[in-house]
Steps between C-alpha positions, in 0.01 A plus 500: 500500500358596165198720433334196342545291816371785716192530278435128553537542878257792493240299308515218756272710726551264792774452756672162514782330686741670259323832443407773745343835418542820700298813435756760598835515675769764534829344609649831619210617715386161631555407862729218606188292576356557153830397341506190721158402364655500150803307635259238638358450150851484352613247763197286420562517126867411546381171653219439251562280198586721201519813721257779424425858411353792688326745269445849644242726342201264486162579661412290804132469408510371144873453429488753218824683419482853644869583527688689768582869519833628368652541847415141597629376165833677547533383863569141396857393442634143497794594725282667765254212507778239519692686772184494711417139406844371601437615858235229519620209281724210592675417277516853357277529194405752241222580255472719193287812467360593159316816401262510205267749341213306347193664345571821692545320835825491693537144635775368727577130521719316745629178347588233757689185398458175691780425750822374341605218733335526841169646616525857626430577864408830659810630677341734752167595655295793375209621711278798534316583823185338363635189325790270430604537134806274466621225729869428550585153359159498330463307179242671277319366193219611271181304543233391253294790642769740371610599849849509650514291817733306724537134407246326719502133403754222482389438142603854400838458670558167325413654163747786558773261613435276200548793260817605685645147485420475129673834435807386697513172307473679164776746600723215615439300183565807282835559670605135454419482129793558266 
């Protein structure tokens, strides 16, 4: 992730299927439930065409870059995030964490690539006393409303399966070519 790409993401000023903004987040001091909310977004982006990015340090109200404090900035580490993520992904998946300082703001991005061969399922439940965060065997996607939700229609399942079959065919063809 380059500074130039991040600047473009920051000027978008709107969340999309492939872009989610978070105002603040400290990986080290967050609760398990708060981390699972991020995992839900990552799971959804893994299953969304072209993957996605979570940009942390953007105001909720107007999507202006405000940055995160130094402690929050330092709390993010690709290994820590992926160790936590792998508890919930089947097949096991990973993402990449980038840290940038842009115009005096510390911004963290989580870069999520689309699944490689098969859609990614949630491996285990995650619940708090007040709500269900992740559902075991759940298949999450990003919607046109820029939300992360369980697949709810047969059309969405067919679209995911179609992409998976195409990826398998391309991989098979690539291996057979001299």
